[in-house]
Short mmCIF file of C-alpha atoms and ligand atoms in Angstrom, two decimals:
data_model
loop_
_atom_site.label_atom_id
_atom_site.label_comp_id
_atom_site.label_asym_id
_atom_site.label_seq_id
_atom_site.Cartn_x
_atom_site.Cartn_y
_atom_site.Cartn_z
CA MET A 26 85.48 -40.54 -0.74
CA ASP A 27 83.83 -44.02 -0.67
CA PHE A 28 81.32 -45.31 -3.67
CA ASP A 29 80.81 -48.87 -1.63
CA LEU A 30 78.09 -50.22 -0.06
CA THR A 31 79.57 -51.92 3.89
CA PRO A 32 79.05 -55.36 4.11
CA GLU A 33 75.85 -54.94 6.36
CA GLN A 34 74.40 -52.72 2.87
CA SER A 35 75.37 -55.03 0.34
CA ASP A 36 73.75 -58.23 2.69
CA LEU A 37 70.58 -55.88 2.66
CA ARG A 38 70.26 -54.51 -0.42
CA ASP A 39 71.04 -58.26 -2.07
CA ALA A 40 68.10 -59.46 1.13
CA VAL A 41 65.93 -56.77 0.03
CA ALA A 42 65.91 -57.62 -2.85
CA ALA A 43 66.06 -61.16 -3.21
CA LEU A 44 62.72 -60.85 -1.20
CA GLY A 45 60.67 -58.39 -3.71
CA ARG A 46 61.65 -61.22 -6.59
CA ARG A 47 60.01 -63.85 -4.50
CA TYR A 48 56.50 -61.00 -4.75
CA GLY A 49 57.19 -60.03 -8.35
CA HIS A 50 55.60 -57.33 -10.37
CA GLU A 51 52.45 -58.85 -10.97
CA TYR A 52 52.36 -59.47 -7.55
CA PHE A 53 51.86 -55.61 -6.86
CA ILE A 54 49.96 -55.02 -9.88
CA GLY A 55 47.10 -57.75 -9.31
CA LYS A 56 47.30 -56.37 -5.87
CA ALA A 57 46.42 -52.62 -7.23
CA LYS A 58 44.26 -53.76 -10.07
CA ALA A 59 41.87 -55.71 -7.30
CA GLY A 60 42.05 -52.88 -5.03
CA GLU A 61 43.74 -54.59 -2.83
CA HIS A 62 46.97 -53.29 -0.88
CA THR A 63 50.42 -55.58 -0.42
CA THR A 64 49.83 -56.64 3.01
CA GLU A 65 51.97 -59.85 3.02
CA LEU A 66 54.39 -58.22 1.12
CA TRP A 67 54.61 -55.00 3.43
CA ALA A 68 54.09 -57.40 7.10
CA GLU A 69 57.00 -59.75 5.43
CA ALA A 70 59.57 -56.79 5.26
CA GLY A 71 58.39 -55.52 8.70
CA LYS A 72 59.28 -58.61 10.14
CA LEU A 73 62.26 -59.28 8.48
CA GLY A 74 63.35 -55.55 9.92
CA TYR A 75 63.48 -54.01 6.62
CA LEU A 76 60.68 -51.36 7.25
CA GLY A 77 62.91 -50.43 10.98
CA VAL A 78 65.93 -50.10 9.41
CA SER A 79 66.55 -46.63 10.60
CA ILE A 80 64.78 -46.59 13.61
CA PRO A 81 66.89 -46.70 16.46
CA THR A 82 67.66 -49.99 17.77
CA GLU A 83 66.07 -48.88 21.91
CA TYR A 84 62.82 -48.84 19.92
CA GLY A 85 63.03 -51.83 17.95
CA GLY A 86 64.05 -50.56 15.09
CA GLY A 87 67.83 -51.64 12.93
CA GLY A 88 69.65 -48.38 14.64
CA GLY A 89 70.86 -47.45 10.43
CA GLY A 90 70.26 -44.38 9.16
CA ILE A 91 68.14 -43.23 6.12
CA THR A 92 71.21 -44.47 3.63
CA ASP A 93 69.75 -48.41 4.51
CA LEU A 94 65.87 -47.24 3.56
CA THR A 95 67.18 -45.57 0.46
CA ILE A 96 68.67 -49.11 -0.16
CA VAL A 97 65.09 -50.89 0.96
CA CYS A 98 62.83 -48.26 -1.54
CA GLU A 99 65.05 -48.77 -3.69
CA GLU A 100 65.52 -53.03 -3.85
CA LEU A 101 61.75 -52.94 -3.60
CA SER A 102 60.81 -50.75 -6.33
CA ALA A 103 63.70 -52.58 -8.91
CA THR A 104 61.73 -56.09 -8.58
CA GLY A 105 58.78 -53.66 -9.28
CA SER A 106 57.26 -53.25 -5.68
CA PRO A 107 57.43 -49.57 -5.29
CA LEU A 108 55.67 -49.19 -2.20
CA LEU A 109 54.90 -45.67 -1.36
CA LEU A 110 54.07 -45.56 2.37
CA LEU A 111 57.41 -47.03 3.13
CA VAL A 112 57.58 -42.59 2.19
CA VAL A 113 55.85 -41.98 4.09
CA SER A 114 55.30 -43.88 7.13
CA PRO A 115 58.98 -45.43 8.15
CA ALA A 116 60.73 -42.38 5.87
CA ILE A 117 58.44 -39.54 6.83
CA VAL A 118 56.94 -40.33 10.27
CA ALA A 119 59.67 -42.70 12.02
CA THR A 120 62.08 -39.76 11.76
CA ILE A 121 59.47 -37.22 12.66
CA LEU A 122 59.02 -38.72 15.97
CA ALA A 123 62.06 -40.55 16.88
CA ARG A 124 63.85 -37.05 16.13
CA HIS A 125 61.10 -34.78 17.53
CA GLY A 126 58.07 -36.97 19.30
CA THR A 127 58.36 -36.83 22.81
CA GLU A 128 59.39 -40.06 24.69
CA ALA A 129 55.87 -41.47 25.07
CA GLN A 130 55.16 -40.80 21.56
CA ARG A 131 58.90 -42.37 20.72
CA THR A 132 58.01 -45.48 23.08
CA GLU A 133 54.81 -45.59 21.88
CA PHE A 134 54.64 -45.21 18.17
CA LEU A 135 58.05 -46.70 16.95
CA PRO A 136 57.96 -50.93 17.99
CA ARG A 137 55.19 -51.06 16.04
CA LEU A 138 56.30 -48.65 12.61
CA ALA A 139 60.01 -50.75 12.95
CA ASP A 140 57.67 -53.55 12.54
CA GLY A 141 55.33 -52.46 10.15
CA SER A 142 52.09 -53.36 12.20
CA LEU A 143 51.05 -49.99 12.37
CA LEU A 144 50.45 -47.36 9.59
CA ILE A 145 50.84 -43.77 9.85
CA ALA A 146 49.64 -41.13 6.66
CA PHE A 147 51.45 -37.97 6.42
CA ALA A 148 48.76 -35.17 5.65
CA ILE A 149 50.45 -31.68 4.29
CA THR A 150 48.48 -30.66 0.35
CA GLU A 151 45.55 -28.92 0.70
CA PRO A 152 43.40 -27.74 -2.24
CA GLU A 153 43.70 -23.69 -1.89
CA ALA A 154 47.43 -23.83 -0.57
CA GLY A 155 48.64 -25.54 -2.91
CA SER A 156 52.74 -26.05 -3.17
CA ASN A 157 52.39 -22.42 -1.17
CA PHE A 158 53.21 -24.05 2.74
CA HIS A 159 52.68 -20.73 3.85
CA ARG A 160 48.74 -20.61 3.14
CA LEU A 161 48.01 -24.13 4.95
CA GLY A 162 44.94 -23.44 6.14
CA THR A 163 44.56 -26.81 8.47
CA VAL A 164 43.61 -24.56 11.96
CA ALA A 165 44.01 -26.47 15.59
CA GLN A 166 42.62 -24.67 18.55
CA ARG A 167 43.26 -25.84 22.43
CA ASP A 168 40.51 -25.89 23.97
CA GLY A 169 40.77 -26.33 27.63
CA ASP A 170 43.10 -29.83 27.72
CA GLU A 171 42.43 -31.04 24.16
CA TRP A 172 43.24 -29.79 20.82
CA VAL A 173 40.50 -28.92 18.10
CA LEU A 174 41.47 -29.71 14.41
CA ASN A 175 39.69 -28.02 10.81
CA GLY A 176 40.22 -27.73 7.52
CA ARG A 177 40.72 -29.83 5.07
CA LYS A 178 43.74 -31.87 3.39
CA CYS A 179 43.83 -33.62 -0.76
CA PHE A 180 46.05 -36.11 -2.33
CA ILE A 181 46.80 -38.16 1.16
CA SER A 182 47.95 -41.31 0.58
CA GLY A 183 47.13 -45.10 2.13
CA VAL A 184 44.32 -43.41 4.53
CA ASP A 185 41.84 -46.19 4.00
CA HIS A 186 43.99 -48.77 5.97
CA ALA A 187 46.48 -46.38 8.90
CA ASP A 188 46.11 -46.48 11.74
CA TYR A 189 46.97 -42.56 11.85
CA VAL A 190 47.57 -39.63 10.05
CA MET A 191 50.23 -37.11 10.81
CA VAL A 192 48.41 -34.50 10.13
CA VAL A 193 49.74 -30.84 9.68
CA ALA A 194 48.06 -27.69 11.60
CA ARG A 195 49.01 -24.18 12.47
CA THR A 196 47.95 -23.25 15.79
CA ALA A 197 48.91 -19.53 17.66
CA ASP A 198 52.08 -19.63 19.00
CA ALA A 199 51.91 -18.86 23.03
CA ALA A 200 53.78 -15.97 22.83
CA THR A 201 53.54 -13.97 19.66
CA GLY A 202 49.82 -15.09 19.03
CA LYS A 203 51.18 -15.67 15.26
CA LEU A 204 50.20 -19.10 13.34
CA VAL A 205 52.47 -21.27 13.41
CA PRO A 206 52.86 -25.23 12.15
CA ALA A 207 51.97 -28.09 14.33
CA LEU A 208 51.87 -31.93 14.31
CA PHE A 209 49.23 -33.77 15.53
CA LEU A 210 48.76 -37.79 15.16
CA VAL A 211 44.97 -38.60 14.32
CA PRO A 212 43.49 -41.62 14.51
CA THR A 213 42.00 -42.21 11.52
CA ASP A 214 38.90 -43.19 13.12
CA ALA A 215 38.11 -40.21 15.69
CA ALA A 216 34.98 -38.21 15.53
CA GLY A 217 35.05 -35.17 12.99
CA LEU A 218 37.85 -36.89 10.33
CA THR A 219 36.08 -38.23 6.83
CA LYS A 220 37.29 -38.85 4.25
CA SER A 221 36.66 -39.27 -0.12
CA LYS A 222 38.85 -41.07 -2.27
CA LEU A 223 40.20 -39.89 -5.23
CA ASP A 224 40.28 -41.60 -8.39
CA MET A 225 43.59 -41.36 -10.08
CA GLU A 226 45.25 -42.74 -13.05
CA ILE A 227 47.99 -44.54 -10.68
CA VAL A 228 48.50 -47.87 -10.89
CA SER A 229 49.13 -48.27 -7.21
CA PRO A 230 47.84 -50.34 -4.16
CA GLU A 231 47.81 -47.01 -2.77
CA LYS A 232 45.29 -44.87 -3.09
CA GLN A 233 45.41 -40.39 -2.59
CA TRP A 234 42.28 -39.51 -0.33
CA LEU A 235 40.41 -35.68 0.47
CA LEU A 236 40.23 -36.04 4.04
CA TYR A 237 38.18 -33.37 6.33
CA LEU A 238 39.15 -32.43 9.54
CA ASP A 239 35.77 -30.99 10.91
CA ASP A 240 35.60 -29.62 14.68
CA VAL A 241 38.00 -32.97 15.87
CA ARG A 242 38.28 -33.35 19.28
CA LEU A 243 42.59 -34.56 20.36
CA PRO A 244 44.01 -34.68 24.07
CA ALA A 245 47.07 -32.48 24.32
CA ASP A 246 49.57 -35.81 23.73
CA ALA A 247 47.89 -35.75 19.90
CA LEU A 248 50.65 -32.91 19.60
CA VAL A 249 53.74 -34.08 18.19
CA GLY A 250 56.74 -33.47 20.34
CA ASP A 251 56.63 -30.11 22.52
CA GLY A 252 54.68 -27.24 21.74
CA ASP A 253 57.99 -25.33 20.14
CA ALA A 254 58.80 -28.35 17.70
CA GLY A 255 56.28 -27.80 15.08
CA LEU A 256 58.89 -26.00 11.84
CA PRO A 257 61.80 -28.64 12.88
CA ALA A 258 59.65 -31.40 12.85
CA LEU A 259 58.14 -30.80 9.51
CA PHE A 260 61.61 -30.08 8.31
CA ALA A 261 62.98 -33.03 9.25
CA GLY A 262 60.81 -34.89 7.59
CA LEU A 263 61.60 -33.52 4.04
CA ASN A 264 65.28 -35.07 3.00
CA PRO A 265 64.33 -39.01 4.40
CA GLU A 266 60.90 -37.39 2.22
CA ARG A 267 63.08 -36.58 -1.12
CA ILE A 268 65.80 -38.94 -0.88
CA THR A 269 63.16 -42.32 -0.34
CA VAL A 270 61.16 -40.99 -3.42
CA ALA A 271 64.21 -40.23 -5.57
CA ALA A 272 65.49 -43.95 -4.53
CA MET A 273 62.05 -45.08 -5.45
CA SER A 274 62.36 -43.06 -9.24
CA ALA A 275 65.64 -45.11 -9.37
CA GLY A 276 64.36 -48.39 -8.70
CA THR A 277 61.89 -48.16 -11.00
CA GLY A 278 63.82 -46.88 -14.05
CA ARG A 279 65.44 -49.98 -13.41
CA TYR A 280 63.27 -52.21 -13.25
CA ALA A 281 61.35 -51.17 -16.65
CA LEU A 282 64.96 -50.96 -17.77
CA GLU A 283 65.94 -54.79 -16.84
CA ARG A 284 62.68 -55.61 -18.58
CA ALA A 285 63.06 -54.16 -21.47
CA SER A 286 67.13 -55.48 -22.05
CA ARG A 287 65.63 -59.46 -21.06
CA TYR A 288 63.26 -58.59 -23.67
CA THR A 289 65.40 -57.09 -26.52
CA ALA A 290 68.52 -59.65 -26.35
CA THR A 291 65.79 -62.34 -26.98
CA ARG A 292 62.76 -61.18 -29.54
CA GLN A 293 64.09 -61.18 -32.79
CA VAL A 294 62.24 -59.41 -36.32
CA TRP A 295 65.21 -59.39 -38.84
CA GLY A 296 66.68 -62.79 -37.38
CA ARG A 297 68.64 -61.81 -34.53
CA PRO A 298 67.65 -59.82 -31.70
CA ILE A 299 66.14 -56.64 -31.81
CA GLY A 300 68.77 -55.24 -29.10
CA THR A 301 71.44 -55.68 -32.13
CA HIS A 302 69.96 -52.30 -33.36
CA GLN A 303 71.52 -49.26 -31.99
CA GLY A 304 67.82 -48.14 -32.22
CA VAL A 305 67.05 -50.32 -30.01
CA ALA A 306 69.66 -50.22 -27.95
CA HIS A 307 71.17 -46.77 -27.75
CA PRO A 308 67.79 -45.27 -26.44
CA LEU A 309 67.93 -47.77 -23.89
CA ALA A 310 72.09 -47.52 -22.63
CA HIS A 311 71.07 -44.04 -22.37
CA ALA A 312 68.57 -44.38 -20.53
CA ALA A 313 70.60 -46.52 -17.91
CA ILE A 314 73.33 -43.29 -17.38
CA GLN A 315 70.58 -41.30 -16.93
CA VAL A 316 69.24 -43.08 -14.01
CA GLU A 317 72.54 -44.41 -12.65
CA LEU A 318 73.95 -40.56 -12.74
CA ALA A 319 70.61 -39.55 -11.02
CA ARG A 320 71.62 -42.61 -8.50
CA LEU A 321 74.63 -41.47 -7.47
CA MET A 322 72.66 -38.02 -6.20
CA VAL A 323 70.07 -40.31 -3.91
CA TYR A 324 73.28 -41.90 -2.44
CA LYS A 325 74.78 -38.58 -1.63
CA ALA A 326 72.09 -37.18 -0.14
CA ALA A 327 71.24 -39.90 1.70
CA THR A 328 75.64 -40.12 2.69
CA LEU A 329 75.22 -35.99 3.77
CA TYR A 330 71.53 -36.57 5.91
CA ASP A 331 73.16 -39.36 7.88
CA ALA A 332 76.32 -37.18 8.49
CA GLY A 333 73.94 -34.86 9.92
CA ARG A 334 74.64 -32.21 7.43
CA ASP A 335 71.64 -31.34 6.99
CA LEU A 336 71.96 -27.91 4.61
CA GLU A 337 73.75 -29.81 2.05
CA ALA A 338 71.72 -32.62 1.88
CA GLY A 339 68.58 -30.65 1.47
CA VAL A 340 70.42 -29.67 -1.95
CA ALA A 341 70.96 -32.99 -2.97
CA ALA A 342 67.67 -34.68 -1.57
CA ASN A 343 66.21 -32.30 -3.98
CA MET A 344 68.35 -32.80 -6.89
CA ALA A 345 68.00 -36.09 -6.43
CA LYS A 346 64.54 -36.02 -6.70
CA TYR A 347 64.58 -33.43 -9.44
CA ALA A 348 66.57 -36.08 -11.69
CA THR A 349 65.80 -39.77 -11.20
CA ALA A 350 62.26 -38.29 -11.94
CA ASP A 351 62.88 -37.43 -15.13
CA ALA A 352 65.51 -40.43 -15.19
CA ALA A 353 62.34 -43.04 -14.80
CA ALA A 354 60.39 -41.14 -17.00
CA LEU A 355 62.58 -40.81 -19.15
CA ALA A 356 63.40 -45.22 -19.13
CA VAL A 357 59.88 -46.59 -18.56
CA ASP A 358 59.59 -44.34 -21.44
CA THR A 359 61.94 -45.56 -23.81
CA ALA A 360 61.47 -49.48 -21.94
CA ILE A 361 58.06 -49.43 -23.83
CA GLN A 362 59.18 -48.33 -27.03
CA ALA A 363 61.34 -51.15 -26.75
CA HIS A 364 59.23 -53.28 -26.51
CA GLY A 365 56.57 -52.49 -29.63
CA GLY A 366 52.77 -53.27 -28.82
CA ASN A 367 54.17 -55.60 -26.07
CA GLY A 368 54.96 -52.69 -23.78
CA MET A 369 51.42 -51.51 -23.32
CA THR A 370 50.50 -54.75 -22.29
CA THR A 371 49.83 -55.94 -18.57
CA GLU A 372 51.65 -59.01 -19.41
CA TYR A 373 54.84 -57.32 -20.37
CA GLY A 374 54.62 -55.13 -16.70
CA VAL A 375 56.37 -51.79 -17.85
CA ALA A 376 53.04 -49.54 -18.86
CA THR A 377 51.18 -50.31 -15.38
CA LEU A 378 54.45 -47.83 -14.19
CA LEU A 379 53.52 -44.42 -15.96
CA GLY A 380 50.94 -42.99 -13.99
CA ALA A 381 53.47 -43.81 -10.97
CA VAL A 382 56.65 -41.96 -12.83
CA ARG A 383 54.77 -39.23 -14.11
CA ALA A 384 53.79 -38.23 -10.86
CA GLY A 385 57.54 -38.21 -9.17
CA ARG A 386 57.83 -34.76 -11.50
CA ILE A 387 54.23 -33.86 -9.17
CA ALA A 388 54.69 -35.39 -5.58
CA PRO A 389 55.81 -34.98 -3.34
CA VAL A 390 57.34 -31.66 -4.53
CA SER A 391 56.87 -30.96 -7.67
CA ARG A 392 60.24 -30.16 -10.58
CA GLU A 393 58.91 -26.39 -11.02
CA MET A 394 59.39 -25.62 -6.90
CA ILE A 395 62.77 -27.75 -6.85
CA LEU A 396 64.12 -25.66 -10.18
CA ASN A 397 63.27 -22.57 -7.83
CA PHE A 398 65.24 -24.27 -4.67
CA VAL A 399 68.07 -24.65 -7.07
CA SER A 400 67.98 -20.66 -8.36
CA GLN A 401 67.61 -19.10 -5.45
CA HIS A 402 69.12 -21.50 -3.23
CA VAL A 403 72.28 -22.44 -5.10
CA LEU A 404 72.63 -19.71 -7.37
CA GLY A 405 71.75 -16.87 -5.76
CA GLN A 406 69.42 -16.03 -7.44
CA GLU A 407 66.09 -13.56 -5.75
CA LYS A 408 62.92 -15.70 -4.80
CA SER A 409 60.10 -15.17 -7.72
CA TYR A 410 56.94 -16.04 -6.09
C1 FAD B 25 50.25 -39.81 -6.35
C2 FAD B 25 50.61 -38.64 -4.83
C3 FAD B 25 50.73 -39.54 -3.97
C4 FAD B 25 50.54 -37.94 -2.77
N1 FAD B 25 50.74 -38.79 -1.59
C5 FAD B 25 50.75 -37.10 -0.56
C6 FAD B 25 50.36 -37.46 0.93
O1 FAD B 25 50.30 -38.32 0.84
N2 FAD B 25 50.57 -36.63 1.48
C7 FAD B 25 50.67 -34.60 1.24
O2 FAD B 25 49.79 -34.31 1.84
N3 FAD B 25 50.73 -34.43 -0.51
C8 FAD B 25 50.29 -35.82 -1.28
N4 FAD B 25 50.49 -35.30 -2.79
C9 FAD B 25 50.40 -34.24 -3.22
C10 FAD B 25 51.71 -33.54 -3.43
O3 FAD B 25 52.48 -33.61 -2.56
C11 FAD B 25 50.98 -31.89 -4.29
O4 FAD B 25 50.80 -32.82 -5.12
C12 FAD B 25 51.87 -31.21 -4.57
O5 FAD B 25 52.93 -31.10 -3.55
C13 FAD B 25 52.02 -30.64 -5.76
O6 FAD B 25 51.39 -29.78 -5.40
P1 FAD B 25 49.49 -29.43 -6.45
O7 FAD B 25 48.99 -30.38 -6.36
O8 FAD B 25 48.49 -28.02 -5.56
O9 FAD B 25 50.25 -28.46 -6.95
P2 FAD B 25 50.25 -26.85 -7.35
O10 FAD B 25 50.69 -25.38 -6.79
O11 FAD B 25 49.02 -25.95 -7.31
O12 FAD B 25 50.95 -26.43 -8.89
C14 FAD B 25 51.00 -26.98 -10.00
C15 FAD B 25 51.55 -26.56 -10.68
O13 FAD B 25 51.97 -24.55 -10.63
C16 FAD B 25 53.61 -25.17 -10.36
N5 FAD B 25 53.83 -24.48 -9.30
C17 FAD B 25 53.06 -23.45 -8.99
N6 FAD B 25 53.64 -22.55 -7.77
C18 FAD B 25 54.80 -22.52 -8.59
C19 FAD B 25 56.30 -21.41 -8.35
N7 FAD B 25 55.62 -20.43 -7.73
N8 FAD B 25 56.94 -21.27 -9.62
C20 FAD B 25 57.11 -21.93 -10.77
N9 FAD B 25 56.11 -23.08 -10.78
C21 FAD B 25 55.10 -23.18 -9.95
C22 FAD B 25 53.60 -26.64 -9.54
O14 FAD B 25 54.99 -27.06 -9.84
C23 FAD B 25 53.15 -27.21 -10.50
O15 FAD B 25 53.53 -27.49 -11.99
C24 FAD B 25 50.97 -36.46 -3.08
C25 FAD B 25 49.83 -36.18 -4.95
C26 FAD B 25 50.52 -37.76 -5.72
C27 FAD B 25 49.94 -37.07 -7.86
#
C-alpha cells in the first residue's frame, strides 16, 4: 500500500497550488459577484496542461489518469477556487469522448478540451425525472441523416459560456425498438436550443440553467460513439464525476480550515490567541480529521479507477463523494464559527462557500441516492424504490 504521490504528481500538486494561490479566493468570489467567469484562471490552467492531465497524449493531453485530475481539482479548491466546470468538461465529457467517442470526435474535441479553449457542458438532469434516470424524457429521433432532439433539462452548469452541451437523451434501439440512452454533442447556438437562468443561492462564477430542446436538428455524427455506445459511455463519466466533485469538496474543506487556523492563531480576545481555547481548536481538529479521512477515500477511488477496477472504483467514488460532502460542510461551518462575526463577512472568505458545500450533498448525486447504492451493492439489501 503506497500513500505517496509519485514525484510527478507531487510536482503537479505544488504547481497547481501555486497557480491557485496566485489568483486566490478573492479573485474567484470577485468574478462570481460580478457575474463573470474565471476566464483567466481557466485559460492559464489550460495552457499549463492542468485541464488536460487525464487526456491521452495522442490527443494533446498529459496522458495521466483521473488521479492527476483529482489533484488539480483538490488543489485549486484548496486555494479557494473550486472551478465547477473541471468536473464537467475535463472529467465527465473528456473521459466519455476518450473512452467511447469516435476517432473523428476524439481528434476534433479532445485537444481543445485539453488546452481549455473548448468548453462542453453536460446535461442529464430533467425536471420530471430527477434522480430517477429511467424516467428521462428527452428523446432523439432519426430523420434521414439527421437526429431531432426534444426535451427539457435543468440545473445545467456553465451553458452560458460552453461551446457545446453533451446531452443525455433516449433513442429507439435498432433491434428491439426499446428506448435506450444515447449521448449527443449539441452546439450551444443550435437552432431550437434555448436556455433560461435559474436563480441559485450559491456564490459561484458558474450558473445553472434550464435548457429547452425543441426540434433541435443535429447531423448524424453528433451522436457520441457508435450506435451502442450510450449506456457504457454514460457510465464512463460517472466515476470521474464523483471522484473530482469529491476532490473539490475535500479541497474546499482544507481551504476553510486553513483560513480558520490562521485566524485563530492570531485573534486575541482574552489576551491569548483564541486557538488556545480547546472549545475553538477541538471542533477545527475534528473537522480536519473528517476531511483527511474523506480525502483518503477520494484517492482510493481515483487509484482504483486508474487501475481499471471500475466496479470497486464505483463503490469508493460514491463513498468518497458522500464523505467529502459532509466533511466539507462541517469544515466550512466550523471555520465560520471560529471566525465569530468575521465568519459571515465577505472579507474573511469562508461564508462565501456555504452554498457550494451544501450543494455537494445534493449534486451530482444526492446523499440519499448514495445511501441507497451502498445499502444495495455493499450491504446486499433489496432495492427499496
Ligand atoms: C449547483 C448544482 C449544479 C448542477 N449541475 C448539473 C449539471 O451540470 N448537469 C446536470 O445534468 N445536472 C446538474 N445538477 C443537478 C443535480 O445532479 C441534481 O439536482 C441531483 O441529481 C438531484 O436531483 P433532483 O434535484 O431532481 O432531486 P430529486 O430527485 O427530486 O430528489 C429530491 C430529494 O429526494 C431524495 N430522493 C429521491 N429519490 C429517492 C429515493 N429513491 N430514496 C431516497 N431519497 C430519494 C433526494 O435524495 C433528494 O433529497 C446540478 C445541481 C446543482 C445543485
